[in-house]
XYZ file of C-alpha atoms in Angstrom:
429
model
C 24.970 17.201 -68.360
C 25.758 17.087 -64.694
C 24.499 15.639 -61.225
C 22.195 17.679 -59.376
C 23.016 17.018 -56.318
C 25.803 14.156 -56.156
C 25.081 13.134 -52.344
C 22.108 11.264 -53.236
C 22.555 8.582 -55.748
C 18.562 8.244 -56.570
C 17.930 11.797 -56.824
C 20.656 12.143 -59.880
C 19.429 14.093 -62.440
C 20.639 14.957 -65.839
C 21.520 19.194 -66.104
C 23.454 21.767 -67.465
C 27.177 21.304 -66.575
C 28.163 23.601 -63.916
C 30.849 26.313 -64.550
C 32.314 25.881 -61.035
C 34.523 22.610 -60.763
C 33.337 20.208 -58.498
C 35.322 19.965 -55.288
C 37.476 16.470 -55.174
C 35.995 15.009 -51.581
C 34.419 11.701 -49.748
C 30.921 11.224 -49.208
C 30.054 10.589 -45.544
C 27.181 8.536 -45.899
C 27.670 4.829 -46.796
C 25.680 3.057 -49.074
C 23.947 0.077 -47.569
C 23.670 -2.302 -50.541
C 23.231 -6.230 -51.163
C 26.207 -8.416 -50.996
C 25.812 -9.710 -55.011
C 26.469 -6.322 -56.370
C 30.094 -7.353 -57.019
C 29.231 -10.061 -58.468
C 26.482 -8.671 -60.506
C 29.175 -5.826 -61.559
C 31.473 -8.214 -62.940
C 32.521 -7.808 -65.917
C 30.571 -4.558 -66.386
C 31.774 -0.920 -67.592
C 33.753 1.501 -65.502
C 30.317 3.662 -65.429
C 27.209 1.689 -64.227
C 24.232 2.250 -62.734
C 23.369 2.698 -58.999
C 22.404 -0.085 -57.230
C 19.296 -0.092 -54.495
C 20.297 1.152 -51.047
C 18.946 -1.337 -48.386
C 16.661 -0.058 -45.828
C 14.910 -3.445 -45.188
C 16.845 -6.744 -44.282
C 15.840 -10.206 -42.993
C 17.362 -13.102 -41.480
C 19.967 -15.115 -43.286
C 20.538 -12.227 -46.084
C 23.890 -10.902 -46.496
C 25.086 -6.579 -46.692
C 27.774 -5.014 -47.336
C 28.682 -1.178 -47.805
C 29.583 1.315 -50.445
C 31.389 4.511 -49.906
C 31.170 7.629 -52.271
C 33.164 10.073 -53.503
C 32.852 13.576 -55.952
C 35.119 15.828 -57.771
C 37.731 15.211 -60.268
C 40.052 12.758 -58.647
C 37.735 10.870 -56.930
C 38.782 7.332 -57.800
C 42.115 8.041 -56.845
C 40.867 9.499 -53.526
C 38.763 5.997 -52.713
C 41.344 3.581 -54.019
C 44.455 5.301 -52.203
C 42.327 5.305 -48.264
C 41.919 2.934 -45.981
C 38.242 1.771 -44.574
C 37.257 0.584 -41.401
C 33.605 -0.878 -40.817
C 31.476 -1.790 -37.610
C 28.460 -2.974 -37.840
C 26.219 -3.162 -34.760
C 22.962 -5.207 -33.931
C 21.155 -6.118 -30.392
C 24.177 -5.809 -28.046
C 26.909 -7.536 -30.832
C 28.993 -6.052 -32.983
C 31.198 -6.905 -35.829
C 34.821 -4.942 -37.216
C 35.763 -5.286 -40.381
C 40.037 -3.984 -40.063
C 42.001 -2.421 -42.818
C 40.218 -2.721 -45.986
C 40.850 -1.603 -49.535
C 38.260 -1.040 -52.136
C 37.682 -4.798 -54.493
C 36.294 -1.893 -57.021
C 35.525 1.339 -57.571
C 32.633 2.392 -60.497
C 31.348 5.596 -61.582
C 27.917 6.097 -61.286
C 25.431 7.409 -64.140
C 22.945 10.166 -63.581
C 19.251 9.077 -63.280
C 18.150 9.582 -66.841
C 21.379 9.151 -68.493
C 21.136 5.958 -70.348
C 18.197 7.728 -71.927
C 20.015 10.709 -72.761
C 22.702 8.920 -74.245
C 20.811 6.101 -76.290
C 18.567 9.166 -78.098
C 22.265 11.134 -79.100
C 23.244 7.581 -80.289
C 20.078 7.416 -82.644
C 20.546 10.920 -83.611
C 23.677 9.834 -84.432
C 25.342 12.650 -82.317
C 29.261 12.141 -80.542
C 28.142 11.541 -77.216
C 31.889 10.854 -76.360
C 32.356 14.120 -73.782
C 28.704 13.266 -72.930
C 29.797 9.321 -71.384
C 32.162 11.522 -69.201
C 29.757 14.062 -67.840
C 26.865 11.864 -66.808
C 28.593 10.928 -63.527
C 29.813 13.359 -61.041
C 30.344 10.710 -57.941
C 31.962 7.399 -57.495
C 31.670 4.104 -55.673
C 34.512 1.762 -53.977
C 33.035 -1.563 -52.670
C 34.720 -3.584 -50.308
C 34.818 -7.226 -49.278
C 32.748 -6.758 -46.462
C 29.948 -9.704 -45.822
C 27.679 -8.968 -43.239
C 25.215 -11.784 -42.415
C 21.510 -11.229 -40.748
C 21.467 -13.871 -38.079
C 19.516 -16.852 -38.510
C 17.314 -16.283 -35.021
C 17.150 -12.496 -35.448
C 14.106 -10.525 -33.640
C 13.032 -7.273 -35.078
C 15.607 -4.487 -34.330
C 18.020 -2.102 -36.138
C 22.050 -2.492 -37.434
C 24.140 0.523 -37.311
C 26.653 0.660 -39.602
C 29.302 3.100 -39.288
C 33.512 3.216 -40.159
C 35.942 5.416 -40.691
C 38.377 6.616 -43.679
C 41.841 6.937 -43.766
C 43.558 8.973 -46.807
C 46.824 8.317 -47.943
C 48.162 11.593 -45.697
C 46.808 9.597 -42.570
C 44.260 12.254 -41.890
C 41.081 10.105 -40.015
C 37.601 10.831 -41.548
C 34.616 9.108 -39.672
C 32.038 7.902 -41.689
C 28.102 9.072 -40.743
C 26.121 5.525 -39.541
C 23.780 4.334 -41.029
C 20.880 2.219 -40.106
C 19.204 -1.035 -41.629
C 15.817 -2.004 -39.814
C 15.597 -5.927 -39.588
C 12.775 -7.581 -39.506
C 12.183 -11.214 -37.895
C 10.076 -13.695 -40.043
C 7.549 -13.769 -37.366
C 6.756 -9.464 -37.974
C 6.316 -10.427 -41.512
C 3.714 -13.199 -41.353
C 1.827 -10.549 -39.323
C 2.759 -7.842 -41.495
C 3.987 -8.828 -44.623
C 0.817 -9.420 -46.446
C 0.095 -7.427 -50.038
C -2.853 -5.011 -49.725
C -3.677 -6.035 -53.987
C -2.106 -7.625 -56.444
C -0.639 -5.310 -58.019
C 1.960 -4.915 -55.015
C 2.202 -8.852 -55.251
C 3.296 -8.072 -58.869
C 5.544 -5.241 -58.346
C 7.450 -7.076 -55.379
C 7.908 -9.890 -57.859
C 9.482 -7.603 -60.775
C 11.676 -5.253 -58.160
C 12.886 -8.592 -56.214
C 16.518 -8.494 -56.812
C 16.640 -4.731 -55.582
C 14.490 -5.264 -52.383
C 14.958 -9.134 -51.850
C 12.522 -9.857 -49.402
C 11.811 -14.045 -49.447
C 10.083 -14.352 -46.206
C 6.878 -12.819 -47.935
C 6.639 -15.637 -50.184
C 3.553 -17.057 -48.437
C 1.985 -14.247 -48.949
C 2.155 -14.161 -52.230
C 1.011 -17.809 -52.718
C -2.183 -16.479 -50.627
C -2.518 -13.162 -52.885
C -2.325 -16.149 -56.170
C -3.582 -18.870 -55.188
C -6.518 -18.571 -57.596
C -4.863 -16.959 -60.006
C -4.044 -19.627 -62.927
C -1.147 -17.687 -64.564
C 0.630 -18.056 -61.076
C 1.164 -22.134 -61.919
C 2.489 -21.104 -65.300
C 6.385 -22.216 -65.550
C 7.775 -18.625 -65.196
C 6.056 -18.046 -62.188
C 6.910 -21.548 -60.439
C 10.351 -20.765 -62.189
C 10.201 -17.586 -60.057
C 8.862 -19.013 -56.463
C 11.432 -21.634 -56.583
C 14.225 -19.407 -57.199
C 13.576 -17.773 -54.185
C 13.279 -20.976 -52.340
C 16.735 -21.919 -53.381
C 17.820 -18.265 -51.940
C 17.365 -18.633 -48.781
C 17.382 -21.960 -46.668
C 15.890 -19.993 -43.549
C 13.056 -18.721 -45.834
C 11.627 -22.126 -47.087
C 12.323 -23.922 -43.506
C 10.129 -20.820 -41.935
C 7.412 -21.388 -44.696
C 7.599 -25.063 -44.208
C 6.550 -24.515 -40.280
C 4.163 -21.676 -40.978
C 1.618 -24.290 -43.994
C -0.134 -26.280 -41.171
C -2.566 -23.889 -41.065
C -3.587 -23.297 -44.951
C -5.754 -24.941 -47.079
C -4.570 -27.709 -48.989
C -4.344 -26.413 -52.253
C -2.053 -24.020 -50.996
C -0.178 -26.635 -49.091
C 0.152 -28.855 -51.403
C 1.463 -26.234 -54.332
C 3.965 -24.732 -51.236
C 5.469 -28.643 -50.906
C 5.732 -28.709 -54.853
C 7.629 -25.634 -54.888
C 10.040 -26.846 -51.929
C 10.634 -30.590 -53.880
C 11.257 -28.483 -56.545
C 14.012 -26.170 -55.296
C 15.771 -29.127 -53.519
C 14.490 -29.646 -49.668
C 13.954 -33.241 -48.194
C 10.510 -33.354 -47.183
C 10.818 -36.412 -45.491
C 10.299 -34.959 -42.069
C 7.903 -32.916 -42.701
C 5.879 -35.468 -44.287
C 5.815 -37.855 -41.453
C 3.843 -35.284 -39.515
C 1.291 -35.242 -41.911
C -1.805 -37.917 -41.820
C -1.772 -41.048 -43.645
C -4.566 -39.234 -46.466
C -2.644 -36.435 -46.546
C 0.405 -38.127 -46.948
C -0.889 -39.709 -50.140
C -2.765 -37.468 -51.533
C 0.678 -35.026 -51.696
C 2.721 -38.209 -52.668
C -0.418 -38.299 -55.948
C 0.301 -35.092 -56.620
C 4.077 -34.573 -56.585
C 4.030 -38.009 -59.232
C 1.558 -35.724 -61.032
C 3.360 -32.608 -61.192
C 5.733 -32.053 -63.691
C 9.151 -31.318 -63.643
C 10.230 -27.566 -64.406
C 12.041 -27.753 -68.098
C 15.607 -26.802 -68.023
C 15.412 -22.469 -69.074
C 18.542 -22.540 -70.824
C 17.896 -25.238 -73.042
C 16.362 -23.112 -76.145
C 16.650 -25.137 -78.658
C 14.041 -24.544 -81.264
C 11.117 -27.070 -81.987
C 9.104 -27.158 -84.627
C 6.528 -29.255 -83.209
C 6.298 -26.839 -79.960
C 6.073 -22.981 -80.962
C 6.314 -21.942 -77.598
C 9.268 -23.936 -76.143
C 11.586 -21.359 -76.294
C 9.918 -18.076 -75.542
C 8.320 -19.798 -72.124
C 12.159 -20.528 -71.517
C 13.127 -17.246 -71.863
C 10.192 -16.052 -69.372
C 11.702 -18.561 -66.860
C 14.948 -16.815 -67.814
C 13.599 -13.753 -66.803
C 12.077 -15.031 -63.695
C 15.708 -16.082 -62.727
C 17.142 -12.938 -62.995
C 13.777 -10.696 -61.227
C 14.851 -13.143 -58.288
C 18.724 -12.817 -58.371
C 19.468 -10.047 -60.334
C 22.686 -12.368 -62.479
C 23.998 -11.735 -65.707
C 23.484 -15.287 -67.075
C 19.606 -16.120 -67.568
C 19.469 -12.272 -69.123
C 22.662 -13.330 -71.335
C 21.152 -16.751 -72.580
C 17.521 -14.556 -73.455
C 20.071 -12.465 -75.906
C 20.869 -15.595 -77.884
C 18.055 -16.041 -80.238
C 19.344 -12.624 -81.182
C 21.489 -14.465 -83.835
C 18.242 -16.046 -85.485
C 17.780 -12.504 -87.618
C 18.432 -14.278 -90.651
C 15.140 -16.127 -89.685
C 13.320 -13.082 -89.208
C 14.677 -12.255 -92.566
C 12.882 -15.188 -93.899
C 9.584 -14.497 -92.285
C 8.690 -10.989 -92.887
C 9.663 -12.293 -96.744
C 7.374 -15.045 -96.251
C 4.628 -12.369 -94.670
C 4.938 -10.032 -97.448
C 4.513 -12.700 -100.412
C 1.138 -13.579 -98.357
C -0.088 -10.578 -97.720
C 0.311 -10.114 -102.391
C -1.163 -13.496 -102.575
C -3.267 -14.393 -100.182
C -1.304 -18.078 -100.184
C -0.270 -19.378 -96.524
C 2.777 -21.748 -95.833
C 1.986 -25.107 -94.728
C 2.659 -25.994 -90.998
C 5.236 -24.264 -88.930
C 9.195 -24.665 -90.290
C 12.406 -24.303 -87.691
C 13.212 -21.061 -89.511
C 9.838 -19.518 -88.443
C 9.844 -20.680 -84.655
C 13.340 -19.012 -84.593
C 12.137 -15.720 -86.315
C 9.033 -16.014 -83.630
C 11.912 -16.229 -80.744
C 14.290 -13.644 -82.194
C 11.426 -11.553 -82.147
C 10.332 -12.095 -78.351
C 14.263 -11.717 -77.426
C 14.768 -8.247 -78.451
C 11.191 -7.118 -77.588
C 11.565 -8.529 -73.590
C 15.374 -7.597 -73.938
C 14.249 -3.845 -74.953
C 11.170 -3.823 -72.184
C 13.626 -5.196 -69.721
C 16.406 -1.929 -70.628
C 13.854 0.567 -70.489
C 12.769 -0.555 -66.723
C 15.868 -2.144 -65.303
C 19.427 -0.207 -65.307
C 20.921 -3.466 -64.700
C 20.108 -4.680 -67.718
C 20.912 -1.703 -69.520
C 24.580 -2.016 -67.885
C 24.679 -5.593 -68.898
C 23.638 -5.008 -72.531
C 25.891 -1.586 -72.555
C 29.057 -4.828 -71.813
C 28.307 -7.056 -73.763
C 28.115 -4.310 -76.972
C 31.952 -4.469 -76.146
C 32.547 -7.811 -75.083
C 34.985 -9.727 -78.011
C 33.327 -12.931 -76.565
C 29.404 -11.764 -77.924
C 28.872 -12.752 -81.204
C 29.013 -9.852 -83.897
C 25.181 -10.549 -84.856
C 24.012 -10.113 -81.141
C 26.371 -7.397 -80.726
C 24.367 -5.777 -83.412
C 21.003 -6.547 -82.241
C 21.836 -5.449 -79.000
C 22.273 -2.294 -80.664
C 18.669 -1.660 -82.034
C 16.442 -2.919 -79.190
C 14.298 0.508 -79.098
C 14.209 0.829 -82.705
C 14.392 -2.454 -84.559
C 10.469 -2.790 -86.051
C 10.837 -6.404 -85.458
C 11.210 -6.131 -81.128
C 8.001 -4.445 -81.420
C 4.939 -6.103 -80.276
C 3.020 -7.689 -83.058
């Protein structure tokens, strides 16, 4: 089970293993990715996932670059060069001298985390298998390019060069990242339905793109679920991710209606900004009638706080939806580790179906709602959203794939992490 055609990390695909060997050589064509990878590969498996090349970037958000390589020695080949990086926008340009991979990670096949979690229920080695699904590697660097603040619409040309251990000089092929100023998208940037509104929200952290967040709050504003804590959770994440964002969206309100407005201010107070300013500008009616509804409002519960309550059924699965809203907006490891913890509850969900089965002889219900059944009900939701979130995210799959192996996880979760397709109780009831 090989790479098609290992040039192109999202055209991977899973196939017969070649009989010729795979020449050991660099891949020309950087990868243009987000900044956070590193940090979102931390702690991760030497084989993970491809991350989202970048054709798309905005003011304020920061790039960096990935280079390939194939063949058998290819780690060794991106480790041992030397890189040097230029990127180029309107007129400037920026040199980035004598670098050194921070990393290098093998890549998996498109399809491979399938492939391998169906041998792993068929209870077939898949040992030589882990090796095979990757034919290319990745070194990233510590290279932080920054969007300007005040940048119009144009392109950045990143190009470089490689330099092996031999001192033989390999220049890299540019590549090019269109930016686009926040004025383009507030004529442009609108969603034809909601359904692209909804798929920009759940493919955020690939294609961050926070200047569209007015947008959205047009494409919603009469859509009740959109006030619902996940999805203020969400909108004020991606206040909080970009300063230049929220300040543009601050300027570009006078003109909406005040329900949108108003909600747009919430969401601001909420992430952090002083409003004070802003305020001032604003008439005397209007100033009160926002001042009414802020003291109205209330405050976003803390996400990771999922303690159980047996007075509230739903206090910690609309955490872990917040938790999940954290993560479509940032793409970290820790709101997607905290939804694994109810994971250790499955001695509640022990108690439950037991419970379930004696009614379902008898007929008799149990009075009100215990602790040990609100866990079972959020053990249940974790490995259900955790499984939904593996099949459609290889990010989480890599995090899940790390944590099976991390001493720190407790055994139990490690376990349940283990059966998220196939555990009857992660299916929906």
């Amino acid at each position: 089970m090989l790479l098609a055609s290992p040039f192109i990390l999202t055209a991977q695909k899973v196939q017969a293993v070649p009989n010729k060997p795979v020449p050991t050589e660099l891949i020309l064509e950087p990868w243009i990715i987000g900044s956070e990878t590193a940090a979102q590969w931390n702690g991760l498996l030497p084989t993970v996932n491809a991350p989202a090349h970048r054709s798309k970037a905005y003011p304020g958000q920061h790039l960096t670059l990935a280079v390939g390589a194939q063949g058998k020695d290819r780690d060794l080949l991106l480790r041992e060069g030397t890189y040097t990086f230029t990127v180029a926008f309107r007129g400037a340009a920026q040199s980035f001298q004598g670098l050194h991979p921070s990393q290098t990670r093998r890549i998996k096949a498109e399809g491979a985390d399938f492939v391998l979690s169906v041998l792993k229920e068929a209870k077939v080695d898949s040992g030589k298998l882990e090796d095979a699904v990757s034919m290319i590697s990745l070194a990233l660097f510590e290279v932080d390019w920054v969007v300007p603040a005040e940048a119009k619409d144009g392109t950045a040309t990143f190009g470089g060069t490689f330099t092996s251990s031999t001192g033989k000089v390999t220049p890299l092929k540019d590549r090019t990242v269109e930016i686009l100023s926040f004025d383009r998208i507030a004529k442009e940037g609108g969603f034809k339905d909601q359904k692209e509104s909804n798929d920009w929200m759940m493919t955020y952290y690939q294609h961050p793109e926070p200047s569209r967040l007015l947008h959205a709050l047009r494409m919603e504003k009469d859509n009740p679920a959109s006030k619902q804590p996940n999805g203020i959770a969400f909108k004020v994440a991606v206040l909080k991710s970009s300063s230049l964002a929220a300040q543009d969206l601050l300027l570009r309100l006078k003109g909406e209606d005040r329900s949108l407005r108003g909600f747009a201010l919430l969401l601001l107070s909420e992430a952090g900004y002083d409003l004070t300013s802003y305020l001032k500008t604003l008439t005397e009616e209007e100033q009160a009638w926002f001042e009414k509804a802020r003291e109205a409002a209330s405050a976003l519960p803390d996400p990771y706080d999922l303690r159980p309550d047996a007075s509230d059924l739903y206090r910690v699965t609309t955490r872990m939806d917040m938790l999940w809203s954290l993560f479509l907006v940032t793409g970290d490891q820790e709101p997607v580790r905290a939804v694994s913890q109810p994971l250790a509850w499955r001695d509640d969900w022990k108690v439950f179906t037991k419970m379930r089965d004696e009614y379902q002889k008898t007929g008799k219900r149990t009075n009100g709602m215990s602790i040990e059944l609100v866990r079972a009900m959020a053990y249940g939701a974790s490995g259900w959203s955790l499984g939904s979130f593996v099949r459609h995210h290889p990010l989480v799959t890599d995090f899940v794939e790390a944590w099976k192996q991390d001493a720190t996880i407790p055994k139990v979760i490690q376990e349940e992490l283990g059966t998220l397709i196939t555990n009857p109780a992660f299916k929906r009831q």
